[in-house]
Every structure is written in C-alpha cells, then in structure tokens.
GROMACS .gro file of C-alpha atoms in nm:
model
  144
    1UNK     CA    1   5.970  13.810  12.864
    2UNK     CA    2   6.292  13.967  12.748
    3UNK     CA    3   6.572  13.779  12.582
    4UNK     CA    4   6.868  13.753  12.799
    5UNK     CA    5   7.149  13.959  12.666
    6UNK     CA    6   7.470  13.796  12.571
    7UNK     CA    7   7.805  13.972  12.616
    8UNK     CA    8   8.125  13.830  12.475
    9UNK     CA    9   8.347  13.736  12.767
   10UNK     CA   10   8.675  13.904  12.621
   11UNK     CA   11   8.493  14.217  12.485
   12UNK     CA   12   8.663  14.434  12.742
   13UNK     CA   13   9.013  14.279  12.717
   14UNK     CA   14   9.282  14.473  12.546
   15UNK     CA   15   9.487  14.206  12.375
   16UNK     CA   16   9.767  14.444  12.276
   17UNK     CA   17   9.820  14.509  12.650
   18UNK     CA   18   9.805  14.134  12.734
   19UNK     CA   19  10.071  14.057  12.483
   20UNK     CA   20  10.259  14.381  12.481
   21UNK     CA   21  10.523  14.240  12.743
   22UNK     CA   22  10.567  13.917  12.546
   23UNK     CA   23  10.913  13.914  12.417
   24UNK     CA   24  11.078  13.647  12.192
   25UNK     CA   25  11.390  13.519  12.371
   26UNK     CA   26  11.720  13.618  12.194
   27UNK     CA   27  11.827  13.370  11.947
   28UNK     CA   28  12.180  13.282  11.893
   29UNK     CA   29  12.190  13.184  11.525
   30UNK     CA   30  12.550  13.085  11.527
   31UNK     CA   31  12.502  12.851  11.806
   32UNK     CA   32  12.208  12.698  11.639
   33UNK     CA   33  12.409  12.655  11.311
   34UNK     CA   34  12.701  12.507  11.509
   35UNK     CA   35  12.467  12.266  11.687
   36UNK     CA   36  12.321  12.145  11.359
   37UNK     CA   37  12.667  12.105  11.206
   38UNK     CA   38  12.757  11.892  11.499
   39UNK     CA   39  12.441  11.696  11.461
   40UNK     CA   40  12.499  11.612  11.098
   41UNK     CA   41  12.865  11.527  11.175
   42UNK     CA   42  12.735  11.272  11.444
   43UNK     CA   43  12.481  11.129  11.202
   44UNK     CA   44  12.750  11.100  10.923
   45UNK     CA   45  12.988  10.936  11.180
   46UNK     CA   46  12.724  10.691  11.298
   47UNK     CA   47  12.624  10.606  10.929
   48UNK     CA   48  12.985  10.552  10.842
   49UNK     CA   49  13.033  10.313  11.140
   50UNK     CA   50  12.715  10.119  11.044
   51UNK     CA   51  12.824  10.102  10.688
   52UNK     CA   52  13.176   9.973  10.774
   53UNK     CA   53  12.997   9.710  11.004
   54UNK     CA   54  12.770   9.591  10.708
   55UNK     CA   55  13.081   9.599  10.476
   56UNK     CA   56  13.273   9.383  10.709
   57UNK     CA   57  13.008   9.137  10.769
   58UNK     CA   58  12.943   9.114  10.387
   59UNK     CA   59  13.313   9.047  10.326
   60UNK     CA   60  13.319   8.801  10.619
   61UNK     CA   61  13.005   8.627  10.461
   62UNK     CA   62  13.171   8.603  10.115
   63UNK     CA   63  13.471   8.435  10.285
   64UNK     CA   64  13.260   8.191  10.462
   65UNK     CA   65  13.086   8.103  10.131
   66UNK     CA   66  13.411   8.046   9.961
   67UNK     CA   67  13.518   7.810  10.244
   68UNK     CA   68  13.189   7.629  10.254
   69UNK     CA   69  13.211   7.577   9.882
   70UNK     CA   70  13.547   7.429   9.907
   71UNK     CA   71  13.451   7.207  10.205
   72UNK     CA   72  13.130   7.086  10.025
   73UNK     CA   73  13.342   6.991   9.714
   74UNK     CA   74  13.584   6.797   9.943
   75UNK     CA   75  13.296   6.631  10.135
   76UNK     CA   76  13.125   6.524   9.797
   77UNK     CA   77  13.441   6.370   9.687
   78UNK     CA   78  13.479   6.174  10.024
   79UNK     CA   79  13.110   6.052  10.007
   80UNK     CA   80  13.161   5.928   9.649
   81UNK     CA   81  13.475   5.736   9.746
   82UNK     CA   82  13.309   5.545  10.024
   83UNK     CA   83  13.276   5.181   9.934
   84UNK     CA   84  12.968   5.076  10.142
   85UNK     CA   85  12.634   5.211  10.216
   86UNK     CA   86  12.729   5.221  10.590
   87UNK     CA   87  13.041   5.406  10.514
   88UNK     CA   88  12.849   5.674  10.306
   89UNK     CA   89  12.589   5.712  10.586
   90UNK     CA   90  12.860   5.765  10.852
   91UNK     CA   91  13.042   6.011  10.625
   92UNK     CA   92  12.718   6.189  10.542
   93UNK     CA   93  12.631   6.212  10.914
   94UNK     CA   94  12.986   6.355  10.991
   95UNK     CA   95  12.942   6.608  10.716
   96UNK     CA   96  12.588   6.718  10.827
   97UNK     CA   97  12.729   6.757  11.178
   98UNK     CA   98  13.018   6.967  11.059
   99UNK     CA   99  12.796   7.194  10.836
  100UNK     CA  100  12.559   7.240  11.123
  101UNK     CA  101  12.833   7.350  11.371
  102UNK     CA  102  13.010   7.576  11.117
  103UNK     CA  103  12.679   7.745  11.021
  104UNK     CA  104  12.599   7.810  11.397
  105UNK     CA  105  12.952   7.945  11.445
  106UNK     CA  106  12.934   8.159  11.128
  107UNK     CA  107  12.587   8.307  11.221
  108UNK     CA  108  12.720   8.392  11.572
  109UNK     CA  109  13.018   8.561  11.415
  110UNK     CA  110  12.799   8.761  11.177
  111UNK     CA  111  12.582   8.858  11.444
  112UNK     CA  112  12.874   8.980  11.662
  113UNK     CA  113  13.006   9.191  11.379
  114UNK     CA  114  12.671   9.358  11.320
  115UNK     CA  115  12.603   9.406  11.689
  116UNK     CA  116  12.945   9.566  11.745
  117UNK     CA  117  12.879   9.802  11.452
  118UNK     CA  118  12.535   9.892  11.596
  119UNK     CA  119  12.680   9.948  11.939
  120UNK     CA  120  12.949  10.174  11.808
  121UNK     CA  121  12.702  10.378  11.584
  122UNK     CA  122  12.478  10.414  11.881
  123UNK     CA  123  12.762  10.532  12.100
  124UNK     CA  124  12.824  10.811  11.852
  125UNK     CA  125  12.462  10.924  11.855
  126UNK     CA  126  12.431  10.890  12.238
  127UNK     CA  127  12.751  11.111  12.277
  128UNK     CA  128  12.597  11.383  12.061
  129UNK     CA  129  12.266  11.361  12.253
  130UNK     CA  130  12.454  11.415  12.584
  131UNK     CA  131  12.645  11.720  12.425
  132UNK     CA  132  12.312  11.868  12.311
  133UNK     CA  133  12.159  11.831  12.651
  134UNK     CA  134  12.467  11.998  12.808
  135UNK     CA  135  12.444  12.275  12.548
  136UNK     CA  136  12.086  12.338  12.639
  137UNK     CA  137  12.176  12.358  13.012
  138UNK     CA  138  12.452  12.607  12.934
  139UNK     CA  139  12.235  12.821  12.696
  140UNK     CA  140  11.967  12.831  12.966
  141UNK     CA  141  12.205  12.923  13.243
  142UNK     CA  142  12.324  13.220  13.027
  143UNK     CA  143  11.971  13.357  13.022
  144UNK     CA  144  11.928  13.362  13.396
   0.00000   0.00000   0.00000
C-alpha cells in the first residue's frame, strides 16, 4: 500500500501575479489633516459647551443653597416664636411643604440646565459627523 501523496493546494500559485495589480488608493494627506483638525475643533466645542452647562448648573446650585440657608434661618425663627405646640406643628408642616416644593423645582431646573447643555454639545458632534459623512461621499465620488 502506498501512502497518498499530499500536494500543497497553493503550490502552483504565483502570489506576485495575484497581488501585482493591487494598488493602494491615492491618499490625500492634506484632506485627512484638515478632517482631523475639524474633528478636534468639534470635540473642543462640544466639551466647552458641556463645561459651560456644568458651570452654569454649579453656579445656580450655589445660589439655591444660599437662598435655602436664608429661608431655613427665617423658618427656624418663626418656629421658635410659635406659642403653642399646635402652632409649631402647623408652621413645621408649612415649612416642610415649602421645602419639598422648592426642592422639586430646583431639581427640575438643574436637570433642565444639564439637559440643555448635553443637547447643545451633542448637536455640535452630530453636525461634525454629518460633515464627515458628506466629505466621505465627495471623496469617493472623486475617485469614480
């Protein structure tokens, strides 16, 4: 019995001919550099927008804390001046209600500030992505 002979399936293939016609497409280095510059500018603008939103929210939150501290001091004075237990209970309930309503309003306002900043930052990024896709279409159209 003779052993079956094995022949490498690509033994007769001339790879230099197979890849001889393979050409790397022309590369526009200036266009690539310009695209990257625009990408960095868009990211910088988006980050600046997000930073401004955080800065605005932080400043507003500091203002809210200042007002809350002043109102707490006033409410504490009013509670101490109540003559009877019933008056103190009513004033305490009024204060609790006002604190709750103010807190909800403040949280909503801060959320709106942050959401607006996020939307504006995302708009900058979306605009650049749309530009990139348009640039790709133009580059591909030039080749054909």
